[in-house]
mmCIF file with all atom_site columns, C-alpha atoms in Angstrom:
data_model
loop_
_atom_site.group_PDB
_atom_site.id
_atom_site.type_symbol
_atom_site.label_atom_id
_atom_site.label_alt_id
_atom_site.label_comp_id
_atom_site.label_asym_id
_atom_site.label_entity_id
_atom_site.label_seq_id
_atom_site.pdbx_PDB_ins_code
_atom_site.Cartn_x
_atom_site.Cartn_y
_atom_site.Cartn_z
_atom_site.occupancy
_atom_site.B_iso_or_equiv
_atom_site.pdbx_formal_charge
_atom_site.auth_seq_id
_atom_site.auth_comp_id
_atom_site.auth_asym_id
_atom_site.auth_atom_id
_atom_site.pdbx_PDB_model_num
ATOM 1   C CA . UNK E 1 1   ? -0.694  -30.456 -31.544 1.00 0.00 ? 18  UNK E CA 1
ATOM 2   C CA . UNK E 1 2   ? -1.702  -26.701 -29.695 1.00 0.00 ? 19  UNK E CA 1
ATOM 3   C CA . UNK E 1 3   ? -2.626  -24.063 -32.625 1.00 0.00 ? 20  UNK E CA 1
ATOM 4   C CA . UNK E 1 4   ? -3.530  -20.395 -32.720 1.00 0.00 ? 21  UNK E CA 1
ATOM 5   C CA . UNK E 1 5   ? -5.997  -18.452 -35.111 1.00 0.00 ? 22  UNK E CA 1
ATOM 6   C CA . UNK E 1 6   ? -6.312  -15.004 -35.325 1.00 0.00 ? 23  UNK E CA 1
ATOM 7   C CA . UNK E 1 7   ? -7.800  -12.901 -38.234 1.00 0.00 ? 24  UNK E CA 1
ATOM 8   C CA . UNK E 1 8   ? -8.293  -10.867 -40.096 1.00 0.00 ? 25  UNK E CA 1
ATOM 9   C CA . UNK E 1 9   ? -4.805  -10.545 -40.828 1.00 0.00 ? 26  UNK E CA 1
ATOM 10  C CA . UNK E 1 10  ? -4.570  -7.126  -41.486 1.00 0.00 ? 27  UNK E CA 1
ATOM 11  C CA . UNK E 1 11  ? -7.509  -4.602  -41.961 1.00 0.00 ? 28  UNK E CA 1
ATOM 12  C CA . UNK E 1 12  ? -8.101  -0.628  -43.136 1.00 0.00 ? 29  UNK E CA 1
ATOM 13  C CA . UNK E 1 13  ? -11.021 1.182   -40.712 1.00 0.00 ? 30  UNK E CA 1
ATOM 14  C CA . UNK E 1 14  ? -12.095 4.380   -40.509 1.00 0.00 ? 31  UNK E CA 1
ATOM 15  C CA . UNK E 1 15  ? -12.275 6.112   -38.052 1.00 0.00 ? 32  UNK E CA 1
ATOM 16  C CA . UNK E 1 16  ? -15.375 6.040   -36.484 1.00 0.00 ? 33  UNK E CA 1
ATOM 17  C CA . UNK E 1 17  ? -16.026 2.133   -37.236 1.00 0.00 ? 34  UNK E CA 1
ATOM 18  C CA . UNK E 1 18  ? -16.574 -0.330  -35.659 1.00 0.00 ? 35  UNK E CA 1
ATOM 19  C CA . UNK E 1 19  ? -14.318 -3.242  -35.071 1.00 0.00 ? 36  UNK E CA 1
ATOM 20  C CA . UNK E 1 20  ? -13.644 -7.186  -34.860 1.00 0.00 ? 37  UNK E CA 1
ATOM 21  C CA . UNK E 1 21  ? -11.078 -9.125  -34.198 1.00 0.00 ? 38  UNK E CA 1
ATOM 22  C CA . UNK E 1 22  ? -11.271 -12.767 -33.578 1.00 0.00 ? 39  UNK E CA 1
ATOM 23  C CA . UNK E 1 23  ? -9.056  -15.871 -31.957 1.00 0.00 ? 40  UNK E CA 1
ATOM 24  C CA . UNK E 1 24  ? -8.985  -19.756 -32.043 1.00 0.00 ? 41  UNK E CA 1
ATOM 25  C CA . UNK E 1 25  ? -7.240  -22.335 -30.225 1.00 0.00 ? 42  UNK E CA 1
ATOM 26  C CA . UNK E 1 26  ? -6.746  -25.282 -30.788 1.00 0.00 ? 43  UNK E CA 1
ATOM 27  C CA . UNK E 1 27  ? -6.054  -28.224 -29.107 1.00 0.00 ? 44  UNK E CA 1
ATOM 28  C CA . UNK E 1 28  ? -6.007  -27.857 -25.783 1.00 0.00 ? 45  UNK E CA 1
ATOM 29  C CA . UNK E 1 29  ? -9.091  -26.849 -22.983 1.00 0.00 ? 46  UNK E CA 1
ATOM 30  C CA . UNK E 1 30  ? -9.101  -24.296 -20.316 1.00 0.00 ? 47  UNK E CA 1
ATOM 31  C CA . UNK E 1 31  ? -6.518  -22.319 -21.604 1.00 0.00 ? 48  UNK E CA 1
ATOM 32  C CA . UNK E 1 32  ? -5.431  -18.937 -20.715 1.00 0.00 ? 49  UNK E CA 1
ATOM 33  C CA . UNK E 1 33  ? -5.793  -15.794 -23.357 1.00 0.00 ? 50  UNK E CA 1
ATOM 34  C CA . UNK E 1 34  ? -4.316  -13.075 -23.559 1.00 0.00 ? 51  UNK E CA 1
ATOM 35  C CA . UNK E 1 35  ? -4.452  -9.929  -26.319 1.00 0.00 ? 52  UNK E CA 1
ATOM 36  C CA . UNK E 1 36  ? -1.932  -7.283  -27.026 1.00 0.00 ? 53  UNK E CA 1
ATOM 37  C CA . UNK E 1 37  ? -1.082  -4.349  -28.871 1.00 0.00 ? 54  UNK E CA 1
ATOM 38  C CA . UNK E 1 38  ? 3.165   -4.203  -30.228 1.00 0.00 ? 55  UNK E CA 1
ATOM 39  C CA . UNK E 1 39  ? 3.885   -0.927  -31.454 1.00 0.00 ? 56  UNK E CA 1
ATOM 40  C CA . UNK E 1 40  ? 6.823   0.767   -32.599 1.00 0.00 ? 57  UNK E CA 1
ATOM 41  C CA . UNK E 1 41  ? 9.554   0.791   -30.041 1.00 0.00 ? 58  UNK E CA 1
ATOM 42  C CA . UNK E 1 42  ? 7.706   0.123   -27.071 1.00 0.00 ? 59  UNK E CA 1
ATOM 43  C CA . UNK E 1 43  ? 7.081   -3.864  -26.728 1.00 0.00 ? 60  UNK E CA 1
ATOM 44  C CA . UNK E 1 44  ? 4.457   -5.526  -26.496 1.00 0.00 ? 61  UNK E CA 1
ATOM 45  C CA . UNK E 1 45  ? 1.318   -3.542  -23.994 1.00 0.00 ? 62  UNK E CA 1
ATOM 46  C CA . UNK E 1 46  ? -0.761  -6.801  -22.447 1.00 0.00 ? 63  UNK E CA 1
ATOM 47  C CA . UNK E 1 47  ? -4.565  -5.313  -23.101 1.00 0.00 ? 64  UNK E CA 1
ATOM 48  C CA . UNK E 1 48  ? -7.036  -8.121  -22.054 1.00 0.00 ? 65  UNK E CA 1
ATOM 49  C CA . UNK E 1 49  ? -6.822  -11.177 -20.212 1.00 0.00 ? 66  UNK E CA 1
ATOM 50  C CA . UNK E 1 50  ? -9.047  -14.049 -19.733 1.00 0.00 ? 67  UNK E CA 1
ATOM 51  C CA . UNK E 1 51  ? -8.693  -16.652 -17.357 1.00 0.00 ? 68  UNK E CA 1
ATOM 52  C CA . UNK E 1 52  ? -12.124 -18.905 -17.688 1.00 0.00 ? 69  UNK E CA 1
ATOM 53  C CA . UNK E 1 53  ? -15.288 -18.353 -19.893 1.00 0.00 ? 70  UNK E CA 1
ATOM 54  C CA . UNK E 1 54  ? -16.840 -14.348 -19.527 1.00 0.00 ? 71  UNK E CA 1
ATOM 55  C CA . UNK E 1 55  ? -13.555 -13.703 -17.127 1.00 0.00 ? 72  UNK E CA 1
ATOM 56  C CA . UNK E 1 56  ? -12.176 -10.524 -18.576 1.00 0.00 ? 73  UNK E CA 1
ATOM 57  C CA . UNK E 1 57  ? -9.691  -8.602  -17.038 1.00 0.00 ? 74  UNK E CA 1
ATOM 58  C CA . UNK E 1 58  ? -8.837  -5.664  -18.465 1.00 0.00 ? 75  UNK E CA 1
ATOM 59  C CA . UNK E 1 59  ? -5.030  -3.963  -18.218 1.00 0.00 ? 76  UNK E CA 1
ATOM 60  C CA . UNK E 1 60  ? -6.432  -0.164  -19.149 1.00 0.00 ? 77  UNK E CA 1
ATOM 61  C CA . UNK E 1 61  ? -8.360  1.878   -19.543 1.00 0.00 ? 78  UNK E CA 1
ATOM 62  C CA . UNK E 1 62  ? -9.704  2.430   -23.627 1.00 0.00 ? 79  UNK E CA 1
ATOM 63  C CA . UNK E 1 63  ? -11.746 2.660   -26.291 1.00 0.00 ? 80  UNK E CA 1
ATOM 64  C CA . UNK E 1 64  ? -11.591 -1.779  -26.706 1.00 0.00 ? 81  UNK E CA 1
ATOM 65  C CA . UNK E 1 65  ? -13.216 -4.174  -25.161 1.00 0.00 ? 82  UNK E CA 1
ATOM 66  C CA . UNK E 1 66  ? -12.720 -7.537  -25.252 1.00 0.00 ? 83  UNK E CA 1
ATOM 67  C CA . UNK E 1 67  ? -15.096 -10.630 -24.698 1.00 0.00 ? 84  UNK E CA 1
ATOM 68  C CA . UNK E 1 68  ? -14.718 -15.006 -24.480 1.00 0.00 ? 85  UNK E CA 1
ATOM 69  C CA . UNK E 1 69  ? -17.841 -16.490 -25.669 1.00 0.00 ? 86  UNK E CA 1
ATOM 70  C CA . UNK E 1 70  ? -16.213 -19.775 -25.465 1.00 0.00 ? 87  UNK E CA 1
ATOM 71  C CA . UNK E 1 71  ? -13.260 -21.763 -23.983 1.00 0.00 ? 88  UNK E CA 1
ATOM 72  C CA . UNK E 1 72  ? -11.649 -21.075 -26.645 1.00 0.00 ? 89  UNK E CA 1
ATOM 73  C CA . UNK E 1 73  ? -12.863 -18.039 -28.581 1.00 0.00 ? 90  UNK E CA 1
ATOM 74  C CA . UNK E 1 74  ? -11.500 -14.579 -27.595 1.00 0.00 ? 91  UNK E CA 1
ATOM 75  C CA . UNK E 1 75  ? -12.557 -11.576 -29.188 1.00 0.00 ? 92  UNK E CA 1
ATOM 76  C CA . UNK E 1 76  ? -11.170 -7.965  -29.818 1.00 0.00 ? 93  UNK E CA 1
ATOM 77  C CA . UNK E 1 77  ? -13.984 -5.641  -30.375 1.00 0.00 ? 94  UNK E CA 1
ATOM 78  C CA . UNK E 1 78  ? -14.883 -2.019  -30.803 1.00 0.00 ? 95  UNK E CA 1
ATOM 79  C CA . UNK E 1 79  ? -17.777 0.138   -30.772 1.00 0.00 ? 96  UNK E CA 1
ATOM 80  C CA . UNK E 1 80  ? -16.011 3.118   -32.789 1.00 0.00 ? 97  UNK E CA 1
ATOM 81  C CA . UNK E 1 81  ? -11.784 3.577   -33.596 1.00 0.00 ? 98  UNK E CA 1
ATOM 82  C CA . UNK E 1 82  ? -9.642  6.195   -32.322 1.00 0.00 ? 99  UNK E CA 1
ATOM 83  C CA . UNK E 1 83  ? -6.136  7.010   -35.145 1.00 0.00 ? 100 UNK E CA 1
ATOM 84  C CA . UNK E 1 84  ? -4.641  5.839   -32.156 1.00 0.00 ? 101 UNK E CA 1
ATOM 85  C CA . UNK E 1 85  ? -5.941  2.687   -32.540 1.00 0.00 ? 102 UNK E CA 1
ATOM 86  C CA . UNK E 1 86  ? -3.754  1.566   -35.455 1.00 0.00 ? 103 UNK E CA 1
ATOM 87  C CA . UNK E 1 87  ? -1.373  -1.047  -34.498 1.00 0.00 ? 104 UNK E CA 1
ATOM 88  C CA . UNK E 1 88  ? 0.390   -4.539  -34.070 1.00 0.00 ? 105 UNK E CA 1
ATOM 89  C CA . UNK E 1 89  ? -2.494  -6.468  -32.123 1.00 0.00 ? 106 UNK E CA 1
ATOM 90  C CA . UNK E 1 90  ? -1.707  -10.107 -30.890 1.00 0.00 ? 107 UNK E CA 1
ATOM 91  C CA . UNK E 1 91  ? -3.531  -12.647 -28.922 1.00 0.00 ? 108 UNK E CA 1
ATOM 92  C CA . UNK E 1 92  ? -1.756  -15.788 -26.931 1.00 0.00 ? 109 UNK E CA 1
ATOM 93  C CA . UNK E 1 93  ? -2.609  -18.391 -25.853 1.00 0.00 ? 110 UNK E CA 1
ATOM 94  C CA . UNK E 1 94  ? -0.959  -19.946 -22.631 1.00 0.00 ? 111 UNK E CA 1
ATOM 95  C CA . UNK E 1 95  ? -2.008  -23.392 -20.486 1.00 0.00 ? 112 UNK E CA 1
ATOM 96  C CA . UNK E 1 96  ? -2.981  -23.743 -16.897 1.00 0.00 ? 113 UNK E CA 1
ATOM 97  C CA . UNK E 1 97  ? 0.385   -24.780 -14.151 1.00 0.00 ? 114 UNK E CA 1
ATOM 98  C CA . UNK E 1 98  ? -0.033  -24.004 -10.516 1.00 0.00 ? 115 UNK E CA 1
ATOM 99  C CA . UNK E 1 99  ? 3.241   -23.481 -10.482 1.00 0.00 ? 116 UNK E CA 1
ATOM 100 C CA . UNK E 1 100 ? 3.243   -21.044 -13.031 1.00 0.00 ? 117 UNK E CA 1
ATOM 101 C CA . UNK E 1 101 ? 6.008   -21.234 -15.840 1.00 0.00 ? 118 UNK E CA 1
ATOM 102 C CA . UNK E 1 102 ? 3.910   -21.666 -19.230 1.00 0.00 ? 119 UNK E CA 1
ATOM 103 C CA . UNK E 1 103 ? 5.369   -20.221 -21.587 1.00 0.00 ? 120 UNK E CA 1
ATOM 104 C CA . UNK E 1 104 ? 2.709   -17.922 -23.583 1.00 0.00 ? 121 UNK E CA 1
ATOM 105 C CA . UNK E 1 105 ? 1.950   -18.824 -27.445 1.00 0.00 ? 122 UNK E CA 1
ATOM 106 C CA . UNK E 1 106 ? 0.926   -16.332 -30.266 1.00 0.00 ? 123 UNK E CA 1
ATOM 107 C CA . UNK E 1 107 ? -0.833  -15.901 -32.896 1.00 0.00 ? 124 UNK E CA 1
ATOM 108 C CA . UNK E 1 108 ? 0.541   -14.054 -35.986 1.00 0.00 ? 125 UNK E CA 1
ATOM 109 C CA . UNK E 1 109 ? -0.832  -10.635 -35.757 1.00 0.00 ? 126 UNK E CA 1
ATOM 110 C CA . UNK E 1 110 ? -3.469  -8.285  -37.247 1.00 0.00 ? 127 UNK E CA 1
ATOM 111 C CA . UNK E 1 111 ? -1.784  -5.173  -38.460 1.00 0.00 ? 128 UNK E CA 1
ATOM 112 C CA . UNK E 1 112 ? -4.614  -2.982  -38.096 1.00 0.00 ? 129 UNK E CA 1
ATOM 113 C CA . UNK E 1 113 ? -4.716  0.976   -39.660 1.00 0.00 ? 130 UNK E CA 1
ATOM 114 C CA . UNK E 1 114 ? -7.043  3.249   -38.738 1.00 0.00 ? 131 UNK E CA 1
ATOM 115 C CA . UNK E 1 115 ? -7.654  6.055   -41.878 1.00 0.00 ? 132 UNK E CA 1
ATOM 116 C CA . UNK S 2 1   ? 6.050   -6.035  -9.680  1.00 0.00 ? 5   UNK S CA 1
ATOM 117 C CA . UNK S 2 2   ? 8.469   -7.492  -11.543 1.00 0.00 ? 6   UNK S CA 1
ATOM 118 C CA . UNK S 2 3   ? 10.072  -4.880  -14.759 1.00 0.00 ? 7   UNK S CA 1
ATOM 119 C CA . UNK S 2 4   ? 12.202  -5.919  -17.776 1.00 0.00 ? 8   UNK S CA 1
ATOM 120 C CA . UNK S 2 5   ? 15.224  -4.034  -19.212 1.00 0.00 ? 9   UNK S CA 1
ATOM 121 C CA . UNK S 2 6   ? 17.237  -4.952  -22.516 1.00 0.00 ? 10  UNK S CA 1
ATOM 122 C CA . UNK S 2 7   ? 19.275  -2.622  -22.399 1.00 0.00 ? 11  UNK S CA 1
ATOM 123 C CA . UNK S 2 8   ? 20.631  -2.955  -26.838 1.00 0.00 ? 12  UNK S CA 1
ATOM 124 C CA . UNK S 2 9   ? 17.556  -1.273  -28.729 1.00 0.00 ? 13  UNK S CA 1
ATOM 125 C CA . UNK S 2 10  ? 19.529  -2.200  -32.021 1.00 0.00 ? 14  UNK S CA 1
ATOM 126 C CA . UNK S 2 11  ? 22.368  -4.831  -33.113 1.00 0.00 ? 15  UNK S CA 1
ATOM 127 C CA . UNK S 2 12  ? 24.152  -4.720  -35.799 1.00 0.00 ? 16  UNK S CA 1
ATOM 128 C CA . UNK S 2 13  ? 26.442  -8.238  -36.201 1.00 0.00 ? 17  UNK S CA 1
ATOM 129 C CA . UNK S 2 14  ? 27.649  -9.513  -39.330 1.00 0.00 ? 18  UNK S CA 1
ATOM 130 C CA . UNK S 2 15  ? 27.141  -13.729 -40.493 1.00 0.00 ? 19  UNK S CA 1
ATOM 131 C CA . UNK S 2 16  ? 29.155  -16.177 -38.719 1.00 0.00 ? 20  UNK S CA 1
ATOM 132 C CA . UNK S 2 17  ? 30.392  -13.935 -35.877 1.00 0.00 ? 21  UNK S CA 1
ATOM 133 C CA . UNK S 2 18  ? 29.134  -14.537 -31.972 1.00 0.00 ? 22  UNK S CA 1
ATOM 134 C CA . UNK S 2 19  ? 26.173  -12.710 -30.575 1.00 0.00 ? 23  UNK S CA 1
ATOM 135 C CA . UNK S 2 20  ? 24.997  -11.568 -27.770 1.00 0.00 ? 24  UNK S CA 1
ATOM 136 C CA . UNK S 2 21  ? 21.115  -9.603  -26.485 1.00 0.00 ? 25  UNK S CA 1
ATOM 137 C CA . UNK S 2 22  ? 21.324  -8.122  -22.930 1.00 0.00 ? 26  UNK S CA 1
ATOM 138 C CA . UNK S 2 23  ? 18.829  -9.335  -20.793 1.00 0.00 ? 27  UNK S CA 1
ATOM 139 C CA . UNK S 2 24  ? 18.330  -7.726  -16.545 1.00 0.00 ? 28  UNK S CA 1
ATOM 140 C CA . UNK S 2 25  ? 15.599  -8.327  -14.566 1.00 0.00 ? 29  UNK S CA 1
ATOM 141 C CA . UNK S 2 26  ? 13.975  -7.002  -11.377 1.00 0.00 ? 30  UNK S CA 1
ATOM 142 C CA . UNK S 2 27  ? 12.061  -8.816  -9.153  1.00 0.00 ? 31  UNK S CA 1
ATOM 143 C CA . UNK S 2 28  ? 11.694  -9.886  -5.094  1.00 0.00 ? 32  UNK S CA 1
ATOM 144 C CA . UNK S 2 29  ? 10.403  -13.662 -5.835  1.00 0.00 ? 33  UNK S CA 1
ATOM 145 C CA . UNK S 2 30  ? 11.372  -15.854 -7.996  1.00 0.00 ? 34  UNK S CA 1
ATOM 146 C CA . UNK S 2 31  ? 11.058  -15.704 -11.753 1.00 0.00 ? 35  UNK S CA 1
ATOM 147 C CA . UNK S 2 32  ? 10.962  -18.320 -14.454 1.00 0.00 ? 36  UNK S CA 1
ATOM 148 C CA . UNK S 2 33  ? 13.268  -16.405 -17.850 1.00 0.00 ? 37  UNK S CA 1
ATOM 149 C CA . UNK S 2 34  ? 11.839  -16.297 -21.105 1.00 0.00 ? 38  UNK S CA 1
ATOM 150 C CA . UNK S 2 35  ? 12.890  -15.138 -24.867 1.00 0.00 ? 39  UNK S CA 1
ATOM 151 C CA . UNK S 2 36  ? 10.888  -14.516 -27.810 1.00 0.00 ? 40  UNK S CA 1
ATOM 152 C CA . UNK S 2 37  ? 12.070  -14.685 -31.292 1.00 0.00 ? 41  UNK S CA 1
ATOM 153 C CA . UNK S 2 38  ? 9.564   -11.879 -33.765 1.00 0.00 ? 42  UNK S CA 1
ATOM 154 C CA . UNK S 2 39  ? 10.136  -11.601 -37.156 1.00 0.00 ? 43  UNK S CA 1
ATOM 155 C CA . UNK S 2 40  ? 8.263   -9.300  -39.711 1.00 0.00 ? 44  UNK S CA 1
ATOM 156 C CA . UNK S 2 41  ? 4.950   -9.145  -39.066 1.00 0.00 ? 45  UNK S CA 1
ATOM 157 C CA . UNK S 2 42  ? 4.704   -12.234 -37.725 1.00 0.00 ? 46  UNK S CA 1
ATOM 158 C CA . UNK S 2 43  ? 3.318   -12.977 -34.026 1.00 0.00 ? 47  UNK S CA 1
ATOM 159 C CA . UNK S 2 44  ? 6.264   -13.933 -31.631 1.00 0.00 ? 48  UNK S CA 1
ATOM 160 C CA . UNK S 2 45  ? 8.252   -17.899 -31.209 1.00 0.00 ? 49  UNK S CA 1
ATOM 161 C CA . UNK S 2 46  ? 8.904   -19.647 -27.832 1.00 0.00 ? 50  UNK S CA 1
ATOM 162 C CA . UNK S 2 47  ? 13.219  -19.289 -28.225 1.00 0.00 ? 51  UNK S CA 1
ATOM 163 C CA . UNK S 2 48  ? 13.698  -20.909 -24.912 1.00 0.00 ? 52  UNK S CA 1
ATOM 164 C CA . UNK S 2 49  ? 13.109  -20.904 -21.519 1.00 0.00 ? 53  UNK S CA 1
ATOM 165 C CA . UNK S 2 50  ? 14.691  -20.972 -17.902 1.00 0.00 ? 54  UNK S CA 1
ATOM 166 C CA . UNK S 2 51  ? 12.059  -22.300 -15.034 1.00 0.00 ? 55  UNK S CA 1
ATOM 167 C CA . UNK S 2 52  ? 14.861  -24.240 -12.731 1.00 0.00 ? 56  UNK S CA 1
ATOM 168 C CA . UNK S 2 53  ? 17.603  -26.064 -12.660 1.00 0.00 ? 57  UNK S CA 1
ATOM 169 C CA . UNK S 2 54  ? 21.259  -25.673 -15.179 1.00 0.00 ? 58  UNK S CA 1
ATOM 170 C CA . UNK S 2 55  ? 22.075  -22.114 -15.302 1.00 0.00 ? 59  UNK S CA 1
ATOM 171 C CA . UNK S 2 56  ? 22.500  -22.981 -19.159 1.00 0.00 ? 60  UNK S CA 1
ATOM 172 C CA . UNK S 2 57  ? 19.374  -23.732 -21.342 1.00 0.00 ? 61  UNK S CA 1
ATOM 173 C CA . UNK S 2 58  ? 18.977  -24.177 -24.372 1.00 0.00 ? 62  UNK S CA 1
ATOM 174 C CA . UNK S 2 59  ? 16.557  -23.454 -27.635 1.00 0.00 ? 63  UNK S CA 1
ATOM 175 C CA . UNK S 2 60  ? 15.400  -23.561 -31.013 1.00 0.00 ? 64  UNK S CA 1
ATOM 176 C CA . UNK S 2 61  ? 18.166  -22.006 -33.632 1.00 0.00 ? 65  UNK S CA 1
ATOM 177 C CA . UNK S 2 62  ? 20.896  -22.917 -31.911 1.00 0.00 ? 66  UNK S CA 1
ATOM 178 C CA . UNK S 2 63  ? 20.581  -20.385 -29.184 1.00 0.00 ? 67  UNK S CA 1
ATOM 179 C CA . UNK S 2 64  ? 21.418  -20.786 -25.881 1.00 0.00 ? 68  UNK S CA 1
ATOM 180 C CA . UNK S 2 65  ? 20.534  -17.874 -22.896 1.00 0.00 ? 69  UNK S CA 1
ATOM 181 C CA . UNK S 2 66  ? 22.303  -18.502 -19.393 1.00 0.00 ? 70  UNK S CA 1
ATOM 182 C CA . UNK S 2 67  ? 20.157  -17.307 -15.750 1.00 0.00 ? 71  UNK S CA 1
ATOM 183 C CA . UNK S 2 68  ? 22.495  -15.319 -13.989 1.00 0.00 ? 72  UNK S CA 1
ATOM 184 C CA . UNK S 2 69  ? 21.048  -14.586 -10.340 1.00 0.00 ? 73  UNK S CA 1
ATOM 185 C CA . UNK S 2 70  ? 23.571  -12.655 -8.586  1.00 0.00 ? 74  UNK S CA 1
ATOM 186 C CA . UNK S 2 71  ? 23.668  -10.249 -11.438 1.00 0.00 ? 75  UNK S CA 1
ATOM 187 C CA . UNK S 2 72  ? 19.203  -10.639 -12.988 1.00 0.00 ? 76  UNK S CA 1
ATOM 188 C CA . UNK S 2 73  ? 20.733  -10.841 -15.806 1.00 0.00 ? 77  UNK S CA 1
ATOM 189 C CA . UNK S 2 74  ? 19.503  -13.997 -18.503 1.00 0.00 ? 78  UNK S CA 1
ATOM 190 C CA . UNK S 2 75  ? 21.617  -12.968 -21.742 1.00 0.00 ? 79  UNK S CA 1
ATOM 191 C CA . UNK S 2 76  ? 20.882  -14.882 -24.631 1.00 0.00 ? 80  UNK S CA 1
ATOM 192 C CA . UNK S 2 77  ? 23.362  -16.216 -27.141 1.00 0.00 ? 81  UNK S CA 1
ATOM 193 C CA . UNK S 2 78  ? 25.065  -17.845 -30.020 1.00 0.00 ? 82  UNK S CA 1
ATOM 194 C CA . UNK S 2 79  ? 27.866  -18.464 -31.548 1.00 0.00 ? 83  UNK S CA 1
ATOM 195 C CA . UNK S 2 80  ? 27.370  -18.033 -34.674 1.00 0.00 ? 84  UNK S CA 1
ATOM 196 C CA . UNK S 2 81  ? 24.336  -16.223 -36.384 1.00 0.00 ? 85  UNK S CA 1
ATOM 197 C CA . UNK S 2 82  ? 22.515  -16.563 -39.889 1.00 0.00 ? 86  UNK S CA 1
ATOM 198 C CA . UNK S 2 83  ? 20.425  -13.633 -42.761 1.00 0.00 ? 87  UNK S CA 1
ATOM 199 C CA . UNK S 2 84  ? 17.775  -15.857 -40.661 1.00 0.00 ? 88  UNK S CA 1
ATOM 200 C CA . UNK S 2 85  ? 17.835  -14.286 -37.537 1.00 0.00 ? 89  UNK S CA 1
ATOM 201 C CA . UNK S 2 86  ? 17.717  -11.249 -38.610 1.00 0.00 ? 90  UNK S CA 1
ATOM 202 C CA . UNK S 2 87  ? 15.039  -10.770 -36.349 1.00 0.00 ? 91  UNK S CA 1
ATOM 203 C CA . UNK S 2 88  ? 13.849  -9.202  -33.575 1.00 0.00 ? 92  UNK S CA 1
ATOM 204 C CA . UNK S 2 89  ? 14.260  -10.381 -29.534 1.00 0.00 ? 93  UNK S CA 1
ATOM 205 C CA . UNK S 2 90  ? 12.419  -10.049 -26.952 1.00 0.00 ? 94  UNK S CA 1
ATOM 206 C CA . UNK S 2 91  ? 13.050  -10.937 -23.028 1.00 0.00 ? 95  UNK S CA 1
ATOM 207 C CA . UNK S 2 92  ? 9.841   -11.877 -20.950 1.00 0.00 ? 96  UNK S CA 1
ATOM 208 C CA . UNK S 2 93  ? 9.637   -12.305 -16.893 1.00 0.00 ? 97  UNK S CA 1
ATOM 209 C CA . UNK S 2 94  ? 6.666   -13.990 -14.888 1.00 0.00 ? 98  UNK S CA 1
ATOM 210 C CA . UNK S 2 95  ? 6.420   -14.156 -11.182 1.00 0.00 ? 99  UNK S CA 1
ATOM 211 C CA . UNK S 2 96  ? 6.422   -17.750 -10.391 1.00 0.00 ? 100 UNK S CA 1
ATOM 212 C CA . UNK S 2 97  ? 3.164   -19.634 -8.159  1.00 0.00 ? 101 UNK S CA 1
ATOM 213 C CA . UNK S 2 98  ? -0.288  -20.062 -10.130 1.00 0.00 ? 102 UNK S CA 1
ATOM 214 C CA . UNK S 2 99  ? -0.831  -16.942 -12.686 1.00 0.00 ? 103 UNK S CA 1
ATOM 215 C CA . UNK S 2 100 ? 1.255   -14.470 -12.472 1.00 0.00 ? 104 UNK S CA 1
ATOM 216 C CA . UNK S 2 101 ? 0.640   -12.075 -15.823 1.00 0.00 ? 105 UNK S CA 1
ATOM 217 C CA . UNK S 2 102 ? 4.542   -11.960 -18.294 1.00 0.00 ? 106 UNK S CA 1
ATOM 218 C CA . UNK S 2 103 ? 6.498   -8.159  -18.204 1.00 0.00 ? 107 UNK S CA 1
ATOM 219 C CA . UNK S 2 104 ? 8.454   -7.987  -21.347 1.00 0.00 ? 108 UNK S CA 1
ATOM 220 C CA . UNK S 2 105 ? 11.031  -5.982  -22.685 1.00 0.00 ? 109 UNK S CA 1
ATOM 221 C CA . UNK S 2 106 ? 11.141  -3.923  -25.220 1.00 0.00 ? 110 UNK S CA 1
ATOM 222 C CA . UNK S 2 107 ? 13.278  -5.540  -26.937 1.00 0.00 ? 111 UNK S CA 1
ATOM 223 C CA . UNK S 2 108 ? 15.861  -5.570  -29.245 1.00 0.00 ? 112 UNK S CA 1
ATOM 224 C CA . UNK S 2 109 ? 16.158  -5.170  -33.353 1.00 0.00 ? 113 UNK S CA 1
ATOM 225 C CA . UNK S 2 110 ? 18.841  -8.370  -34.686 1.00 0.00 ? 114 UNK S CA 1
ATOM 226 C CA . UNK S 2 111 ? 20.134  -7.229  -37.662 1.00 0.00 ? 115 UNK S CA 1
ATOM 227 C CA . UNK S 2 112 ? 22.806  -9.300  -39.748 1.00 0.00 ? 116 UNK S CA 1
ATOM 228 C CA . UNK S 2 113 ? 24.835  -8.018  -41.831 1.00 0.00 ? 117 UNK S CA 1
ATOM 229 C CA . UNK S 2 114 ? 26.217  -10.000 -45.080 1.00 0.00 ? 118 UNK S CA 1
#
């Protein structure tokens, strides 16, 4: 069966520090991968998605970046964190289907607090 | 582009009572529809999905949803809720055909009262 791992579960970082959140998927090949940020009362905001190694699409301009160095690895990074980067970050994957309709499967999230 | 509206931000309901969480969508093309549940400090878990066929879809934990194309709705229902159903519920829509991005609603917090 497929599993998704996301770490760390919680992170407290000072303003201006770098960030690296990692997500890996097991039990499937060539998944679509996603990074979301969730703010209270605002639902899920799609930050990045990837349909293949090295292929990253950014949804919103920000000081975050994403990379996909391996097929089942997705990394969210920042060189200098801002207070506004605080939030709950979720990684997700979905299978590939030419007809669409593949549900997304989520990791347990990372609670990021910027001080 | 498609959009999703969850009409209630919070729904309090007594234990063992029925509940309906409302979801309306808009899209100019065919869509697939999903409901997810999120427990505190966890990721989202798929409850059920509608792709095609029967408009009444049954999911996990006793939940079901009905797709109504004419009213562009996909309301989630449970005939008798438990305390453990206290969570946030998200409706999501994706356009049919190849790779498409998912659009999520802002969520409905279900609070089950003992």
